[in-house]
Amino acid sequence: MLMRELVEERSFFGDLTVQPADGLLGLIGLYRADERPGKLDLGVGVFRDDLGATPVMRAVKAAEATLLRDQATKSYLGAEGDARFVELLADVAFGAGSDRLTGVQTPGGTGALRLGAELIAHSRHDATIWIGAPTWPNHAPIFREAGLPVQTHRFFDVANAGIDFEGMMEDLERTRPGDVLLLHGCCHNPTGADFTAEQWRQIGRLCESRGLLPFIDLAYQGLGDGLDADAAAMREMVRDVPEAVIAYSCDKNFGLYRERVGALWVQSDETALVRGNMLALARSLWSMPPDHGAAVVRLVLDDPALRADWAAELDGMRARINRLRAALAACDPRLAPISGQRGMFALLPLGPDAVDRLRRDHGIYMAGNGRINIAGLTMDSIPAFVAGLAPYL
Ligand code: LMR
């Protein structure tokens, strides 16, 4: 019998499981294909101005012009990426340096989360990752793909539009020492509901007493109450706990979405050991991160005038979002909690049918779980949005 006849006539890949398309990213295509003039894109989390545009920030444009003119080489930087970028961004995130923190550049916040997940999996393969419900839909897959078990704890009570802190603390009594608690640094995605300073302190004490590692995802610094205000709780926690992991994204606060700019820091007494492992893992995952966006952030943060202009433009973006929040909240008592929440998102108490109807009947696009991107609204579009929404609230 010929070898060829023994070979199964099946595709090598035939055993793969069919994967559903990503619901959030799918909305981008659906919205583009919709020809209705009054359509409203409240889907993917990108900042939008009054004209619905997601502009390149002024300081970013200026830094890009400098790069184009002055960049003398595109030779490799190494697995750590742009070291000066990491140093300057640490100053933005933590306010002050610490020799117990070690950081590397990553491809976006997702790259930072994945690198952190791999580091944990290599260190404690049986650590359970505790995530609040609901959270960014990509959190669980990132940790699961690194081989880590994921458990959810109560976080947001949709009916009351607020954090169920008691329920959360009760659920976390099931954690074991060495487990990991994933926290949103600010501007919670998808709810916009952030912990109070006192709740952060209680979580810090819980991490200490139960031996949990806090893993903080900081993806919206500057879009809640300000650059320092948004990081304050995270900074205090990191100061008070022995070890922590921080994943950072520059997608939103530098508007560099597609450039994939992020960083991962670990706080530990074992910085040299941790750093060596981060670099080895990064090398096997992506070898070296992309340069352009990080070089732009470095140029912006290294130049006082550009840095001030970036911070001013970010202030304006935040002010726009908070104005829209206040206006939306004032339209209907059931939307009132939105004014006290922060960042780009709010989670509306809508089932999948209502989300579908709003898209089909009114051209209103939002994530399947009822999350809206507040920045996608304008003062002019709010009345029609609320009128479409009201029957479903
Ligand atoms: C979002 O939540 O809309 C953004 O973070 C984009 C993404 O990657 O999901």
CSV table of C-alpha atoms and ligand atoms in Angstrom, one decimal:
chain,number,residue,atom,x,y,z
A,1,MET,CA,0.0,0.0,0.0
A,2,LEU,CA,1.3,3.4,-0.9
A,3,MET,CA,2.1,5.7,1.9
A,4,ARG,CA,-0.1,8.3,0.3
A,5,GLU,CA,-3.2,6.0,0.7
A,6,LEU,CA,-2.5,5.7,4.4
A,7,VAL,CA,-2.6,9.5,4.8
A,8,GLU,CA,-6.0,10.7,5.9
A,9,GLU,CA,-7.6,13.1,3.4
A,10,ARG,CA,-8.4,15.6,6.1
A,11,SER,CA,-7.2,19.0,6.6
A,12,PHE,CA,-4.4,19.4,9.2
A,13,PHE,CA,-6.6,22.1,10.7
A,14,GLY,CA,-9.9,20.2,10.6
A,15,ASP,CA,-10.0,19.7,14.4
A,16,LEU,CA,-9.9,23.3,15.2
A,17,THR,CA,-13.0,24.6,16.9
A,18,VAL,CA,-15.1,27.2,15.0
A,19,GLN,CA,-14.6,30.6,16.7
A,20,PRO,CA,-17.3,33.2,16.8
A,21,ALA,CA,-16.2,36.5,15.2
A,22,ASP,CA,-15.3,39.2,17.8
A,23,GLY,CA,-18.5,41.0,18.5
A,24,LEU,CA,-17.0,44.4,19.2
A,25,LEU,CA,-14.7,44.5,16.3
A,26,GLY,CA,-17.5,43.2,14.0
A,27,LEU,CA,-19.5,46.3,14.8
A,28,ILE,CA,-16.9,48.5,13.0
A,29,GLY,CA,-17.7,46.7,9.7
A,30,LEU,CA,-21.5,46.8,10.3
A,31,TYR,CA,-21.4,50.5,11.1
A,32,ARG,CA,-19.4,51.3,8.0
A,33,ALA,CA,-21.9,49.4,5.8
A,34,ASP,CA,-24.9,51.2,7.3
A,35,GLU,CA,-25.9,54.0,4.9
A,36,ARG,CA,-28.4,55.8,7.2
A,37,PRO,CA,-27.3,59.4,7.7
A,38,GLY,CA,-28.3,59.6,11.4
A,39,LYS,CA,-26.4,56.4,12.5
A,40,LEU,CA,-24.5,56.6,15.8
A,41,ASP,CA,-21.3,54.7,16.6
A,42,LEU,CA,-21.1,54.0,20.3
A,43,GLY,CA,-19.2,50.8,19.8
A,44,VAL,CA,-15.4,50.4,20.0
A,45,GLY,CA,-13.6,52.4,22.6
A,46,VAL,CA,-12.0,55.2,20.7
A,47,PHE,CA,-12.2,58.9,21.6
A,48,ARG,CA,-14.3,61.0,19.2
A,49,ASP,CA,-14.6,64.7,18.7
A,50,ASP,CA,-17.7,66.7,18.0
A,51,LEU,CA,-17.5,65.7,14.3
A,52,GLY,CA,-17.2,62.0,15.2
A,53,ALA,CA,-13.5,62.0,14.2
A,54,THR,CA,-10.7,60.3,16.1
A,55,PRO,CA,-7.9,62.8,15.4
A,56,VAL,CA,-4.2,62.3,15.7
A,57,MET,CA,-3.2,64.4,18.7
A,58,ARG,CA,-1.3,67.6,18.0
A,59,ALA,CA,1.8,66.6,20.0
A,60,VAL,CA,1.8,63.2,18.3
A,61,LYS,CA,1.8,64.8,14.9
A,62,ALA,CA,4.7,67.1,15.8
A,63,ALA,CA,6.7,64.2,17.2
A,64,GLU,CA,6.0,62.2,14.1
A,65,ALA,CA,7.3,65.0,12.0
A,66,THR,CA,10.5,65.1,14.1
A,67,LEU,CA,10.9,61.3,13.8
A,68,LEU,CA,10.5,61.4,10.0
A,69,ARG,CA,13.2,64.1,9.8
A,70,ASP,CA,15.7,62.9,12.3
A,71,GLN,CA,15.4,59.2,12.7
A,72,ALA,CA,18.7,57.9,11.5
A,73,THR,CA,18.2,54.1,11.8
A,74,LYS,CA,15.5,51.5,12.1
A,75,SER,CA,17.9,48.9,13.4
A,76,TYR,CA,16.7,46.6,16.3
A,77,LEU,CA,16.2,48.0,19.8
A,78,GLY,CA,16.0,44.6,21.7
A,79,ALA,CA,13.2,42.8,23.6
A,80,GLU,CA,12.8,45.6,26.2
A,81,GLY,CA,11.9,48.1,23.4
A,82,ASP,CA,12.6,51.8,23.9
A,83,ALA,CA,14.1,52.1,27.4
A,84,ARG,CA,13.7,55.9,27.6
A,85,PHE,CA,10.0,55.5,26.6
A,86,VAL,CA,9.6,53.1,29.5
A,87,GLU,CA,11.4,55.4,31.9
A,88,LEU,CA,9.4,58.5,30.9
A,89,LEU,CA,6.1,56.6,30.9
A,90,ALA,CA,6.8,55.3,34.4
A,91,ASP,CA,7.0,58.9,35.6
A,92,VAL,CA,3.5,59.5,34.1
A,93,ALA,CA,2.1,56.3,35.6
A,94,PHE,CA,3.8,56.2,39.0
A,95,GLY,CA,4.8,59.8,39.6
A,96,ALA,CA,8.1,58.8,41.0
A,97,GLY,CA,10.6,56.1,40.2
A,98,SER,CA,11.3,53.1,42.4
A,99,ASP,CA,14.1,50.6,42.2
A,100,ARG,CA,11.6,47.9,43.0
A,101,LEU,CA,9.8,48.4,39.7
A,102,THR,CA,11.0,47.0,36.4
A,103,GLY,CA,9.3,47.6,33.1
A,104,VAL,CA,9.5,46.8,29.4
A,105,GLN,CA,7.7,48.2,26.3
A,106,THR,CA,5.0,45.9,24.9
A,107,PRO,CA,2.8,45.9,21.8
A,108,GLY,CA,-0.2,47.7,23.3
A,109,GLY,CA,-2.0,47.1,26.6
A,110,THR,CA,-3.0,43.6,25.3
A,111,GLY,CA,0.7,42.7,24.9
A,112,ALA,CA,1.4,43.9,28.4
A,113,LEU,CA,-1.5,41.8,29.8
A,114,ARG,CA,-0.4,38.8,27.9
A,115,LEU,CA,3.3,39.2,28.9
A,116,GLY,CA,2.1,39.5,32.6
A,117,ALA,CA,0.0,36.4,32.2
A,118,GLU,CA,2.9,34.4,30.8
A,119,LEU,CA,5.1,35.6,33.6
A,120,ILE,CA,2.6,34.5,36.2
A,121,ALA,CA,2.0,31.2,34.4
A,122,HIS,CA,5.8,30.5,34.4
A,123,SER,CA,6.1,31.4,38.0
A,124,ARG,CA,2.9,29.9,39.5
A,125,HIS,CA,1.1,27.8,36.9
A,126,ASP,CA,-1.8,27.1,39.3
A,127,ALA,CA,-2.5,30.7,40.2
A,128,THR,CA,-6.2,31.6,39.6
A,129,ILE,CA,-6.9,34.9,38.0
A,130,TRP,CA,-9.9,36.6,39.6
A,131,ILE,CA,-11.7,39.1,37.4
A,132,GLY,CA,-14.8,41.2,38.2
A,133,ALA,CA,-18.0,40.6,36.3
A,134,PRO,CA,-18.3,42.3,33.8
A,135,THR,CA,-14.9,43.2,32.5
A,136,TRP,CA,-13.3,43.9,29.1
A,137,PRO,CA,-14.2,40.7,27.1
A,138,ASN,CA,-10.6,40.2,26.2
A,139,HIS,CA,-9.3,39.8,29.8
A,140,ALA,CA,-10.4,36.2,30.3
A,141,PRO,CA,-9.1,34.9,26.9
A,142,ILE,CA,-5.7,36.5,27.5
A,143,PHE,CA,-5.2,34.7,30.8
A,144,ARG,CA,-6.7,31.5,29.6
A,145,GLU,CA,-4.5,31.3,26.5
A,146,ALA,CA,-1.6,31.6,28.9
A,147,GLY,CA,-2.9,28.5,30.6
A,148,LEU,CA,-4.2,30.1,33.7
A,149,PRO,CA,-7.5,29.3,35.3
A,150,VAL,CA,-9.9,32.3,35.5
A,151,GLN,CA,-12.7,32.9,38.0
A,152,THR,CA,-15.1,35.7,38.2
A,153,HIS,CA,-16.2,37.6,41.3
A,154,ARG,CA,-19.2,40.0,41.6
A,155,PHE,CA,-18.4,43.6,40.7
A,156,PHE,CA,-21.1,45.6,39.0
A,157,ASP,CA,-24.8,45.4,39.8
A,158,VAL,CA,-26.5,46.4,36.5
A,159,ALA,CA,-29.9,47.0,38.1
A,160,ASN,CA,-28.5,49.4,40.6
A,161,ALA,CA,-25.9,50.8,38.2
A,162,GLY,CA,-23.2,50.6,40.9
A,163,ILE,CA,-20.4,48.5,42.3
A,164,ASP,CA,-21.5,45.6,44.5
A,165,PHE,CA,-18.5,45.9,46.8
A,166,GLU,CA,-19.9,43.7,49.5
A,167,GLY,CA,-20.6,40.9,47.0
A,168,MET,CA,-17.1,41.3,45.6
A,169,MET,CA,-15.4,41.1,49.0
A,170,GLU,CA,-17.5,38.1,49.9
A,171,ASP,CA,-16.6,36.3,46.6
A,172,LEU,CA,-12.9,37.0,47.2
A,173,GLU,CA,-13.0,35.0,50.4
A,174,ARG,CA,-12.7,32.0,48.1
A,175,THR,CA,-9.3,33.1,46.9
A,176,ARG,CA,-6.2,31.2,47.8
A,177,PRO,CA,-2.7,32.6,48.6
A,178,GLY,CA,-0.8,33.1,45.4
A,179,ASP,CA,-4.0,33.9,43.4
A,180,VAL,CA,-4.1,37.1,41.3
A,181,LEU,CA,-6.7,39.9,41.5
A,182,LEU,CA,-7.2,41.8,38.2
A,183,LEU,CA,-8.1,45.5,38.8
A,184,HIS,CA,-8.9,48.3,36.4
A,185,GLY,CA,-6.7,51.3,37.4
A,186,CYS,CA,-9.4,53.8,36.4
A,187,CYS,CA,-12.2,54.4,34.0
A,188,HIS,CA,-13.6,50.8,34.3
A,189,ASN,CA,-14.3,49.1,31.0
A,190,PRO,CA,-17.3,48.5,30.4
A,191,THR,CA,-19.0,50.1,33.4
A,192,GLY,CA,-17.3,53.4,34.1
A,193,ALA,CA,-17.6,52.5,37.8
A,194,ASP,CA,-14.4,53.1,39.7
A,195,PHE,CA,-13.7,52.2,43.3
A,196,THR,CA,-13.5,54.9,45.9
A,197,ALA,CA,-10.1,55.6,47.5
A,198,GLU,CA,-11.3,53.8,50.6
A,199,GLN,CA,-12.4,50.8,48.6
A,200,TRP,CA,-9.0,50.7,47.0
A,201,ARG,CA,-7.5,50.6,50.5
A,202,GLN,CA,-9.7,47.8,51.5
A,203,ILE,CA,-8.7,45.8,48.4
A,204,GLY,CA,-5.0,46.5,49.2
A,205,ARG,CA,-5.5,45.2,52.7
A,206,LEU,CA,-7.3,42.1,51.3
A,207,CYS,CA,-4.5,41.4,48.9
A,208,GLU,CA,-2.0,41.6,51.8
A,209,SER,CA,-4.0,39.5,54.2
A,210,ARG,CA,-4.9,36.8,51.7
A,211,GLY,CA,-1.6,36.8,49.8
A,212,LEU,CA,-3.0,38.0,46.5
A,213,LEU,CA,-1.0,39.6,43.7
A,214,PRO,CA,-2.8,42.7,42.4
A,215,PHE,CA,-2.6,43.0,38.6
A,216,ILE,CA,-3.7,46.5,37.5
A,217,ASP,CA,-4.8,47.3,34.0
A,218,LEU,CA,-4.3,51.0,33.4
A,219,ALA,CA,-5.6,51.8,30.0
A,220,TYR,CA,-7.3,55.1,30.3
A,221,GLN,CA,-5.1,57.3,32.5
A,222,GLY,CA,-6.1,61.0,32.1
A,223,LEU,CA,-9.6,60.3,30.7
A,224,GLY,CA,-11.4,60.2,34.1
A,225,ASP,CA,-10.4,63.0,36.5
A,226,GLY,CA,-6.9,63.9,35.3
A,227,LEU,CA,-3.5,62.2,34.8
A,228,ASP,CA,-2.5,62.3,38.5
A,229,ALA,CA,-6.0,61.8,39.9
A,230,ASP,CA,-6.6,58.7,37.8
A,231,ALA,CA,-3.4,57.1,39.0
A,232,ALA,CA,-3.6,58.1,42.6
A,233,ALA,CA,-5.4,54.9,43.9
A,234,MET,CA,-3.1,52.7,41.9
A,235,ARG,CA,0.0,54.5,43.2
A,236,GLU,CA,-1.1,54.2,46.8
A,237,MET,CA,-1.8,50.5,46.4
A,238,VAL,CA,1.5,49.8,44.6
A,239,ARG,CA,3.3,51.6,47.4
A,240,ASP,CA,1.5,49.6,50.1
A,241,VAL,CA,1.8,46.0,48.7
A,242,PRO,CA,5.0,44.0,48.4
A,243,GLU,CA,4.4,42.9,44.8
A,244,ALA,CA,2.2,44.1,42.0
A,245,VAL,CA,1.9,43.9,38.2
A,246,ILE,CA,0.8,46.9,36.1
A,247,ALA,CA,-0.2,46.7,32.4
A,248,TYR,CA,-0.3,50.1,30.6
A,249,SER,CA,-1.8,51.2,27.3
A,250,CYS,CA,-1.1,54.4,25.5
A,251,ASP,CA,-3.9,53.7,23.0
A,252,LYS,CA,-6.4,56.1,24.4
A,253,ASN,CA,-4.5,58.8,26.2
A,254,PHE,CA,-2.1,59.3,23.3
A,255,GLY,CA,-4.7,58.3,20.6
A,256,LEU,CA,-2.1,55.8,19.3
A,257,TYR,CA,-4.6,52.9,18.9
A,258,ARG,CA,-3.2,51.2,15.8
A,259,GLU,CA,0.4,51.8,16.7
A,260,ARG,CA,0.1,49.4,19.6
A,261,VAL,CA,2.0,51.1,22.4
A,262,GLY,CA,2.1,49.8,25.9
A,263,ALA,CA,4.3,48.7,28.8
A,264,LEU,CA,4.4,46.2,31.6
A,265,TRP,CA,5.9,46.8,35.0
A,266,VAL,CA,6.4,44.4,37.9
A,267,GLN,CA,7.1,45.5,41.4
A,268,SER,CA,9.1,43.0,43.4
A,269,ASP,CA,12.2,42.5,45.4
A,270,GLU,CA,13.3,40.1,42.6
A,271,THR,CA,13.5,42.7,39.9
A,272,ALA,CA,16.6,41.2,38.1
A,273,LEU,CA,15.1,37.7,38.1
A,274,VAL,CA,11.7,39.1,36.9
A,275,ARG,CA,13.2,41.3,34.3
A,276,GLY,CA,15.3,38.4,32.8
A,277,ASN,CA,12.1,36.3,32.5
A,278,MET,CA,10.1,39.2,31.0
A,279,LEU,CA,12.7,39.6,28.3
A,280,ALA,CA,13.0,35.9,27.6
A,281,LEU,CA,9.2,35.6,27.3
A,282,ALA,CA,8.9,38.8,25.2
A,283,ARG,CA,11.5,37.4,22.8
A,284,SER,CA,9.5,34.2,22.3
A,285,LEU,CA,6.2,36.1,22.0
A,286,TRP,CA,7.1,39.0,19.6
A,287,SER,CA,10.8,39.2,19.8
A,288,MET,CA,10.8,43.0,19.9
A,289,PRO,CA,7.9,45.4,20.2
A,290,PRO,CA,7.1,47.8,17.3
A,291,ASP,CA,9.0,51.1,17.6
A,292,HIS,CA,7.1,54.0,16.0
A,293,GLY,CA,4.4,54.7,18.6
A,294,ALA,CA,6.7,54.3,21.6
A,295,ALA,CA,9.3,56.6,19.9
A,296,VAL,CA,6.5,59.2,19.4
A,297,VAL,CA,5.5,59.0,23.1
A,298,ARG,CA,9.2,59.3,24.1
A,299,LEU,CA,9.6,62.5,22.0
A,300,VAL,CA,6.4,64.0,23.5
A,301,LEU,CA,7.2,63.2,27.1
A,302,ASP,CA,10.9,64.3,26.7
A,303,ASP,CA,10.0,67.8,25.4
A,304,PRO,CA,8.4,70.1,27.9
A,305,ALA,CA,6.4,72.0,25.3
A,306,LEU,CA,5.1,68.9,23.5
A,307,ARG,CA,4.4,67.3,26.9
A,308,ALA,CA,2.3,70.3,28.0
A,309,ASP,CA,0.4,70.4,24.7
A,310,TRP,CA,-0.3,66.7,25.0
A,311,ALA,CA,-1.6,67.1,28.6
A,312,ALA,CA,-3.7,70.1,27.5
A,313,GLU,CA,-5.3,68.3,24.6
A,314,LEU,CA,-6.0,65.3,26.9
A,315,ASP,CA,-7.6,67.7,29.4
A,316,GLY,CA,-9.9,68.8,26.5
A,317,MET,CA,-10.8,65.2,25.6
A,318,ARG,CA,-11.6,64.4,29.2
A,319,ALA,CA,-13.7,67.6,29.6
A,320,ARG,CA,-15.7,66.7,26.4
A,321,ILE,CA,-16.5,63.2,27.8
A,322,ASN,CA,-17.5,64.5,31.2
A,323,ARG,CA,-19.7,67.2,29.6
A,324,LEU,CA,-21.5,64.5,27.6
A,325,ARG,CA,-21.8,62.3,30.7
A,326,ALA,CA,-23.5,65.2,32.6
A,327,ALA,CA,-25.9,66.0,29.6
A,328,LEU,CA,-26.8,62.3,29.2
A,329,ALA,CA,-27.4,61.8,32.9
A,330,ALA,CA,-29.7,64.8,33.0
A,331,CYS,CA,-32.0,63.4,30.3
A,332,ASP,CA,-33.6,60.7,32.4
A,333,PRO,CA,-33.4,59.7,36.1
A,334,ARG,CA,-32.6,56.2,35.0
A,335,LEU,CA,-29.4,57.5,33.4
A,336,ALA,CA,-28.4,59.6,36.4
A,337,PRO,CA,-25.6,57.3,37.7
A,338,ILE,CA,-23.7,58.0,34.4
A,339,SER,CA,-22.6,61.4,35.7
A,340,GLY,CA,-20.7,59.9,38.6
A,341,GLN,CA,-18.9,57.3,36.5
A,342,ARG,CA,-15.7,58.0,34.6
A,343,GLY,CA,-13.9,57.3,31.4
A,344,MET,CA,-15.3,56.4,28.0
A,345,PHE,CA,-17.9,53.9,28.9
A,346,ALA,CA,-21.2,53.3,30.6
A,347,LEU,CA,-23.1,50.0,30.8
A,348,LEU,CA,-26.8,50.3,30.1
A,349,PRO,CA,-29.3,47.7,31.5
A,350,LEU,CA,-30.1,46.4,28.0
A,351,GLY,CA,-30.5,42.8,26.9
A,352,PRO,CA,-29.2,41.6,23.5
A,353,ASP,CA,-32.6,42.0,21.9
A,354,ALA,CA,-32.8,45.7,22.8
A,355,VAL,CA,-29.2,46.2,21.6
A,356,ASP,CA,-30.2,44.6,18.3
A,357,ARG,CA,-33.4,46.6,17.9
A,358,LEU,CA,-31.6,49.9,18.6
A,359,ARG,CA,-29.2,49.0,15.8
A,360,ARG,CA,-31.8,47.9,13.3
A,361,ASP,CA,-34.5,50.5,14.1
A,362,HIS,CA,-32.4,53.5,15.0
A,363,GLY,CA,-28.9,52.9,13.6
A,364,ILE,CA,-27.5,53.1,17.2
A,365,TYR,CA,-24.5,50.8,17.4
A,366,MET,CA,-23.2,49.6,20.8
A,367,ALA,CA,-21.4,46.6,22.3
A,368,GLY,CA,-23.6,43.5,22.7
A,369,ASN,CA,-23.6,43.8,26.5
A,370,GLY,CA,-25.2,47.3,26.4
A,371,ARG,CA,-21.9,49.2,26.8
A,372,ILE,CA,-21.9,52.6,25.1
A,373,ASN,CA,-18.8,54.7,24.2
A,374,ILE,CA,-19.9,58.1,25.6
A,375,ALA,CA,-17.3,59.9,23.4
A,376,GLY,CA,-19.4,58.7,20.3
A,377,LEU,CA,-22.2,61.0,21.4
A,378,THR,CA,-22.5,64.7,20.6
A,379,MET,CA,-24.7,67.3,22.4
A,380,ASP,CA,-26.8,67.2,19.2
A,381,SER,CA,-27.2,63.5,19.1
A,382,ILE,CA,-28.1,62.9,22.7
A,383,PRO,CA,-31.9,63.7,22.5
A,384,ALA,CA,-32.4,61.2,19.6
A,385,PHE,CA,-30.3,58.6,21.4
A,386,VAL,CA,-32.3,58.9,24.6
A,387,ALA,CA,-35.6,58.8,22.7
A,388,GLY,CA,-34.6,55.6,21.0
A,389,LEU,CA,-33.3,54.1,24.3
A,390,ALA,CA,-36.2,55.1,26.6
A,391,PRO,CA,-38.6,52.2,25.7
A,392,TYR,CA,-35.9,49.7,26.7
A,393,LEU,CA,-34.8,51.1,30.0
B,1,LMR,C1,-12.7,48.6,23.7
B,1,LMR,O1,-12.9,48.0,24.7
B,1,LMR,O2,-13.5,49.0,22.9
B,1,LMR,C2,-11.2,48.8,23.3
B,1,LMR,O3,-10.4,48.5,24.4
B,1,LMR,C3,-10.9,48.2,22.0
B,1,LMR,C4,-10.7,46.7,22.2
B,1,LMR,O4,-9.6,46.2,21.9
B,1,LMR,O5,-11.6,46.0,22.6
